[in-house]
Amino acid sequence: MSGAQKVLITAGGSGIGRALAEGFAAAGHQVWVTDVNAESLADLPEGWRGTVVNATDEAGVKALFAEIAEGWGGLDVLCANAGVAGPTALIEDVALEDWRNCVSVNLEGCFLAAKYAAPMMKAAGKGAIIVTSSTAGQYGYPNRAPYCAAKWAVIGLMKTLAMELGPFGIRANVICPGAVEGPRMEGVLEREAAAKSMTRDEVYAGYASGTSMGSFVEARDIANMAVFLGSDGARLVSGQVIAVDGHTENPDPKV
């Protein structure tokens, strides 16, 4: 997959998704971003394409890929990035509706994107699927049952995609970000602080102290890894779970 590639990033209007789009664009690739929030797509840079779509709406996702086939003639890289943090609560306090919403966006959103990207990539005999999971999908975290369950599940989905699509020259990998600086993580910190009767700063320090490098990561760190995984430099990297987290030693430090 040398030269400029056609890259689709779901939930690419803000946060990690926006950083992914910026990273691929800076590397000279064409980017198409989706988001459920129309306002997030109102200020896209010149040359970017954007579509408002709910990642769990199969009709909308199917229409998106039909538009990609017509407007681009194919797809080289899919970044299945759509996700929500979900509730922060003990398992007995998690409402079923909140569980279903969290699992649906994080897991079904990835499934639908892969479902419609696969035929397009098979026809081309090449492609890369990059799934955004989380260190929560490797270790689990207390008070985050829906999110952890969904992020573990997308790793299993990716492993299956790597097996099914590898014979067609298509690679699939997962990136597991650690705690990423930004608005969504701030919400997690505030909710976890309330759940644990701690301050936001205490929870922040706990997350950071659980890593060897003692630090949160930035969205651009995730983007740098994604650009590599989509490149020829990673042509035989498939079926892998790659953490970008400063090395998590303790996912739940008691500080």
CSV table of C-alpha atoms in Angstrom, one decimal:
chain,number,residue,atom,x,y,z
A,1,MET,CA,0.0,0.0,0.0
A,2,SER,CA,2.5,2.5,-1.1
A,3,GLY,CA,1.7,6.1,-2.1
A,4,ALA,CA,-1.4,8.1,-1.0
A,5,GLN,CA,-4.0,5.9,0.6
A,6,LYS,CA,-7.8,6.3,1.1
A,7,VAL,CA,-8.4,6.2,4.8
A,8,LEU,CA,-11.8,6.1,6.6
A,9,ILE,CA,-11.9,7.1,10.3
A,10,THR,CA,-15.1,6.5,12.2
A,11,ALA,CA,-15.8,9.0,14.9
A,12,GLY,CA,-13.2,11.2,13.3
A,13,GLY,CA,-14.7,14.6,14.2
A,14,SER,CA,-12.9,14.9,17.6
A,15,GLY,CA,-10.6,13.3,20.1
A,16,ILE,CA,-8.6,10.3,19.0
A,17,GLY,CA,-10.5,10.1,15.7
A,18,ARG,CA,-9.6,13.7,14.8
A,19,ALA,CA,-5.9,13.0,15.7
A,20,LEU,CA,-6.0,9.9,13.5
A,21,ALA,CA,-7.3,11.9,10.6
A,22,GLU,CA,-4.7,14.6,11.1
A,23,GLY,CA,-2.0,12.0,11.3
A,24,PHE,CA,-2.9,10.3,8.0
A,25,ALA,CA,-3.5,13.6,6.3
A,26,ALA,CA,-0.1,14.8,7.4
A,27,ALA,CA,1.4,11.7,5.9
A,28,GLY,CA,-0.1,12.5,2.6
A,29,HIS,CA,-3.1,10.3,2.6
A,30,GLN,CA,-6.8,11.1,1.7
A,31,VAL,CA,-9.1,11.0,4.7
A,32,TRP,CA,-12.8,10.5,5.1
A,33,VAL,CA,-14.2,10.9,8.6
A,34,THR,CA,-17.6,10.1,10.1
A,35,ASP,CA,-19.2,11.3,13.2
A,36,VAL,CA,-22.6,11.2,14.8
A,37,ASN,CA,-22.3,14.9,15.6
A,38,ALA,CA,-22.7,17.2,12.6
A,39,GLU,CA,-21.0,20.0,14.4
A,40,SER,CA,-17.8,18.0,14.7
A,41,LEU,CA,-17.6,17.8,10.9
A,42,ALA,CA,-18.3,21.5,10.3
A,43,ASP,CA,-14.7,22.6,10.3
A,44,LEU,CA,-13.0,19.9,8.3
A,45,PRO,CA,-9.8,20.9,6.6
A,46,GLU,CA,-9.8,21.4,2.8
A,47,GLY,CA,-9.7,18.1,1.0
A,48,TRP,CA,-11.2,16.0,3.8
A,49,ARG,CA,-14.5,14.3,3.3
A,50,GLY,CA,-17.0,13.9,6.0
A,51,THR,CA,-20.3,12.1,6.6
A,52,VAL,CA,-22.7,12.3,9.5
A,53,VAL,CA,-23.7,8.8,10.5
A,54,ASN,CA,-24.4,6.8,13.6
A,55,ALA,CA,-21.8,3.9,13.8
A,56,THR,CA,-24.6,1.5,14.9
A,57,ASP,CA,-27.1,2.4,12.2
A,58,GLU,CA,-26.6,-0.4,9.6
A,59,ALA,CA,-28.5,1.4,6.9
A,60,GLY,CA,-26.5,4.5,7.4
A,61,VAL,CA,-23.2,2.6,7.4
A,62,LYS,CA,-24.2,0.7,4.3
A,63,ALA,CA,-25.0,3.9,2.5
A,64,LEU,CA,-21.7,5.4,3.6
A,65,PHE,CA,-19.7,2.6,2.1
A,66,ALA,CA,-21.7,2.8,-1.1
A,67,GLU,CA,-20.8,6.5,-1.2
A,68,ILE,CA,-17.1,5.6,-0.6
A,69,ALA,CA,-17.2,3.1,-3.5
A,70,GLU,CA,-18.7,5.6,-5.8
A,71,GLY,CA,-16.7,8.7,-4.7
A,72,TRP,CA,-13.4,7.0,-4.1
A,73,GLY,CA,-13.6,3.8,-5.9
A,74,GLY,CA,-12.3,1.8,-2.9
A,75,LEU,CA,-10.8,1.9,0.5
A,76,ASP,CA,-7.2,1.2,1.7
A,77,VAL,CA,-7.4,1.7,5.5
A,78,LEU,CA,-10.3,1.5,7.9
A,79,CYS,CA,-9.8,3.0,11.4
A,80,ALA,CA,-12.8,1.6,13.3
A,81,ASN,CA,-12.6,4.1,16.1
A,82,ALA,CA,-16.1,4.9,17.2
A,83,GLY,CA,-16.7,4.4,20.9
A,84,VAL,CA,-18.1,5.8,24.1
A,85,ALA,CA,-16.9,5.7,27.7
A,86,GLY,CA,-20.1,4.3,29.1
A,87,PRO,CA,-21.1,4.5,32.8
A,88,THR,CA,-18.8,4.5,35.8
A,89,ALA,CA,-20.6,2.4,38.4
A,90,LEU,CA,-20.5,-0.9,40.3
A,91,ILE,CA,-22.0,-3.7,38.3
A,92,GLU,CA,-25.2,-3.8,40.4
A,93,ASP,CA,-25.8,-0.2,39.6
A,94,VAL,CA,-25.3,-0.3,35.9
A,95,ALA,CA,-28.6,0.1,34.0
A,96,LEU,CA,-29.2,-2.3,31.2
A,97,GLU,CA,-29.9,0.5,28.8
A,98,ASP,CA,-26.5,2.1,29.6
A,99,TRP,CA,-24.8,-1.3,29.2
A,100,ARG,CA,-26.4,-1.9,25.8
A,101,ASN,CA,-25.6,1.6,24.5
A,102,CYS,CA,-21.9,1.3,25.5
A,103,VAL,CA,-21.5,-2.2,24.1
A,104,SER,CA,-23.4,-1.3,21.0
A,105,VAL,CA,-21.3,1.7,20.0
A,106,ASN,CA,-18.0,0.1,20.9
A,107,LEU,CA,-18.6,-3.4,19.5
A,108,GLU,CA,-21.4,-3.2,16.9
A,109,GLY,CA,-19.9,0.0,15.5
A,110,CYS,CA,-16.7,-1.8,14.8
A,111,PHE,CA,-18.5,-4.9,13.4
A,112,LEU,CA,-20.6,-2.9,11.0
A,113,ALA,CA,-17.6,-0.9,9.7
A,114,ALA,CA,-15.6,-4.1,9.1
A,115,LYS,CA,-18.6,-5.8,7.6
A,116,TYR,CA,-18.9,-3.3,4.8
A,117,ALA,CA,-15.2,-2.6,4.4
A,118,ALA,CA,-14.2,-6.2,3.9
A,119,PRO,CA,-15.8,-6.8,0.5
A,120,MET,CA,-14.3,-3.6,-0.9
A,121,MET,CA,-10.8,-4.6,0.4
A,122,LYS,CA,-11.2,-8.2,-0.8
A,123,ALA,CA,-12.0,-6.9,-4.3
A,124,ALA,CA,-8.7,-4.8,-4.2
A,125,GLY,CA,-6.7,-7.7,-2.7
A,126,LYS,CA,-5.3,-5.4,0.0
A,127,GLY,CA,-6.2,-3.3,3.0
A,128,ALA,CA,-5.6,-2.6,6.6
A,129,ILE,CA,-8.2,-2.5,9.4
A,130,ILE,CA,-7.1,-0.7,12.6
A,131,VAL,CA,-9.4,-1.1,15.6
A,132,THR,CA,-9.3,1.2,18.6
A,133,SER,CA,-9.6,-0.8,21.8
A,134,SER,CA,-8.2,0.2,25.2
A,135,THR,CA,-6.0,-1.0,27.9
A,136,ALA,CA,-9.4,-1.7,29.5
A,137,GLY,CA,-9.6,-4.4,26.9
A,138,GLN,CA,-6.5,-6.0,28.2
A,139,TYR,CA,-6.8,-5.7,32.0
A,140,GLY,CA,-10.3,-4.6,33.0
A,141,TYR,CA,-11.1,-1.8,35.4
A,142,PRO,CA,-13.4,-1.7,38.4
A,143,ASN,CA,-16.6,0.4,37.9
A,144,ARG,CA,-16.2,0.1,34.1
A,145,ALA,CA,-17.9,-3.2,33.2
A,146,PRO,CA,-19.7,-2.3,30.0
A,147,TYR,CA,-16.7,-0.5,28.5
A,148,CYS,CA,-14.2,-3.2,29.5
A,149,ALA,CA,-16.4,-6.0,28.1
A,150,ALA,CA,-16.8,-4.2,24.8
A,151,LYS,CA,-13.1,-3.4,24.5
A,152,TRP,CA,-12.2,-7.0,25.2
A,153,ALA,CA,-14.7,-8.1,22.6
A,154,VAL,CA,-13.3,-6.0,19.8
A,155,ILE,CA,-10.0,-7.7,20.3
A,156,GLY,CA,-11.6,-11.0,19.6
A,157,LEU,CA,-13.3,-9.5,16.6
A,158,MET,CA,-10.0,-8.3,15.3
A,159,LYS,CA,-8.4,-11.7,15.7
A,160,THR,CA,-11.1,-13.2,13.6
A,161,LEU,CA,-10.8,-10.5,11.0
A,162,ALA,CA,-7.1,-11.2,10.7
A,163,MET,CA,-7.8,-14.9,10.1
A,164,GLU,CA,-10.6,-14.4,7.7
A,165,LEU,CA,-9.1,-11.6,5.6
A,166,GLY,CA,-5.4,-12.4,5.7
A,167,PRO,CA,-5.7,-14.7,2.7
A,168,PHE,CA,-6.9,-11.7,0.7
A,169,GLY,CA,-4.0,-9.5,1.6
A,170,ILE,CA,-5.9,-7.7,4.3
A,171,ARG,CA,-4.4,-7.0,7.7
A,172,ALA,CA,-6.2,-6.3,11.0
A,173,ASN,CA,-4.7,-5.0,14.2
A,174,VAL,CA,-5.9,-3.4,17.5
A,175,ILE,CA,-4.4,-0.3,19.2
A,176,CYS,CA,-5.0,-0.2,22.9
A,177,PRO,CA,-4.6,3.4,24.1
A,178,GLY,CA,-3.9,4.0,27.8
A,179,ALA,CA,-5.3,7.0,29.6
A,180,VAL,CA,-5.5,9.7,26.8
A,181,GLU,CA,-5.4,13.4,27.7
A,182,GLY,CA,-8.6,15.0,26.6
A,183,PRO,CA,-12.3,15.8,27.3
A,184,ARG,CA,-13.6,12.3,27.3
A,185,MET,CA,-10.9,11.2,29.8
A,186,GLU,CA,-11.7,14.2,32.0
A,187,GLY,CA,-15.3,12.9,32.2
A,188,VAL,CA,-14.0,9.5,33.2
A,189,LEU,CA,-11.8,11.0,35.9
A,190,GLU,CA,-14.7,13.1,37.3
A,191,ARG,CA,-17.1,10.1,37.4
A,192,GLU,CA,-14.5,7.8,38.9
A,193,ALA,CA,-13.6,10.3,41.5
A,194,ALA,CA,-17.2,10.5,42.6
A,195,ALA,CA,-17.6,6.7,42.6
A,196,LYS,CA,-14.5,6.3,44.7
A,197,SER,CA,-14.9,9.4,47.0
A,198,MET,CA,-11.6,10.8,45.7
A,199,THR,CA,-10.6,14.0,44.0
A,200,ARG,CA,-10.1,14.2,40.3
A,201,ASP,CA,-6.4,14.9,40.8
A,202,GLU,CA,-6.0,11.8,43.0
A,203,VAL,CA,-7.6,9.6,40.3
A,204,TYR,CA,-5.4,11.2,37.6
A,205,ALA,CA,-2.3,10.5,39.7
A,206,GLY,CA,-3.4,6.9,40.2
A,207,TYR,CA,-3.8,6.3,36.5
A,208,ALA,CA,-0.4,7.9,35.8
A,209,SER,CA,1.4,6.0,38.6
A,210,GLY,CA,0.1,2.7,37.2
A,211,THR,CA,2.4,3.0,34.1
A,212,SER,CA,6.1,2.5,33.9
A,213,MET,CA,6.6,5.9,32.3
A,214,GLY,CA,4.3,7.7,34.8
A,215,SER,CA,2.3,9.5,32.2
A,216,PHE,CA,-0.9,9.8,30.3
A,217,VAL,CA,-0.6,9.5,26.5
A,218,GLU,CA,-1.8,12.0,23.8
A,219,ALA,CA,-4.0,11.4,20.9
A,220,ARG,CA,-1.2,12.0,18.5
A,221,ASP,CA,0.7,9.0,20.0
A,222,ILE,CA,-2.2,6.8,18.9
A,223,ALA,CA,-2.2,8.5,15.5
A,224,ASN,CA,1.5,7.8,15.0
A,225,MET,CA,0.9,4.1,15.6
A,226,ALA,CA,-2.1,3.9,13.3
A,227,VAL,CA,-0.2,5.6,10.4
A,228,PHE,CA,2.5,3.0,10.9
A,229,LEU,CA,0.1,0.1,10.9
A,230,GLY,CA,-1.5,1.3,7.7
A,231,SER,CA,1.8,1.6,6.0
A,232,ASP,CA,4.0,-0.8,4.0
A,233,GLY,CA,6.4,-0.8,7.0
A,234,ALA,CA,3.8,-3.0,8.7
A,235,ARG,CA,3.0,-5.1,5.7
A,236,LEU,CA,3.2,-8.4,7.7
A,237,VAL,CA,1.9,-7.1,11.0
A,238,SER,CA,-1.5,-8.6,11.5
A,239,GLY,CA,-3.6,-10.0,14.3
A,240,GLN,CA,-1.7,-7.9,16.9
A,241,VAL,CA,-2.8,-6.1,20.0
A,242,ILE,CA,-0.5,-3.1,20.4
A,243,ALA,CA,-0.7,-1.0,23.6
A,244,VAL,CA,0.2,2.7,23.4
A,245,ASP,CA,0.1,3.4,27.1
A,246,GLY,CA,3.6,4.0,28.6
A,247,HIS,CA,3.5,0.4,29.7
A,248,THR,CA,0.7,-0.4,32.2
A,249,GLU,CA,2.1,-2.1,35.3
A,250,ASN,CA,-1.0,-1.8,37.5
A,251,PRO,CA,-4.4,-1.0,35.9
A,252,ASP,CA,-5.9,-0.1,39.3
A,253,PRO,CA,-3.4,1.5,41.6
A,254,LYS,CA,-4.8,2.2,45.1
A,255,VAL,CA,-3.6,5.7,45.7
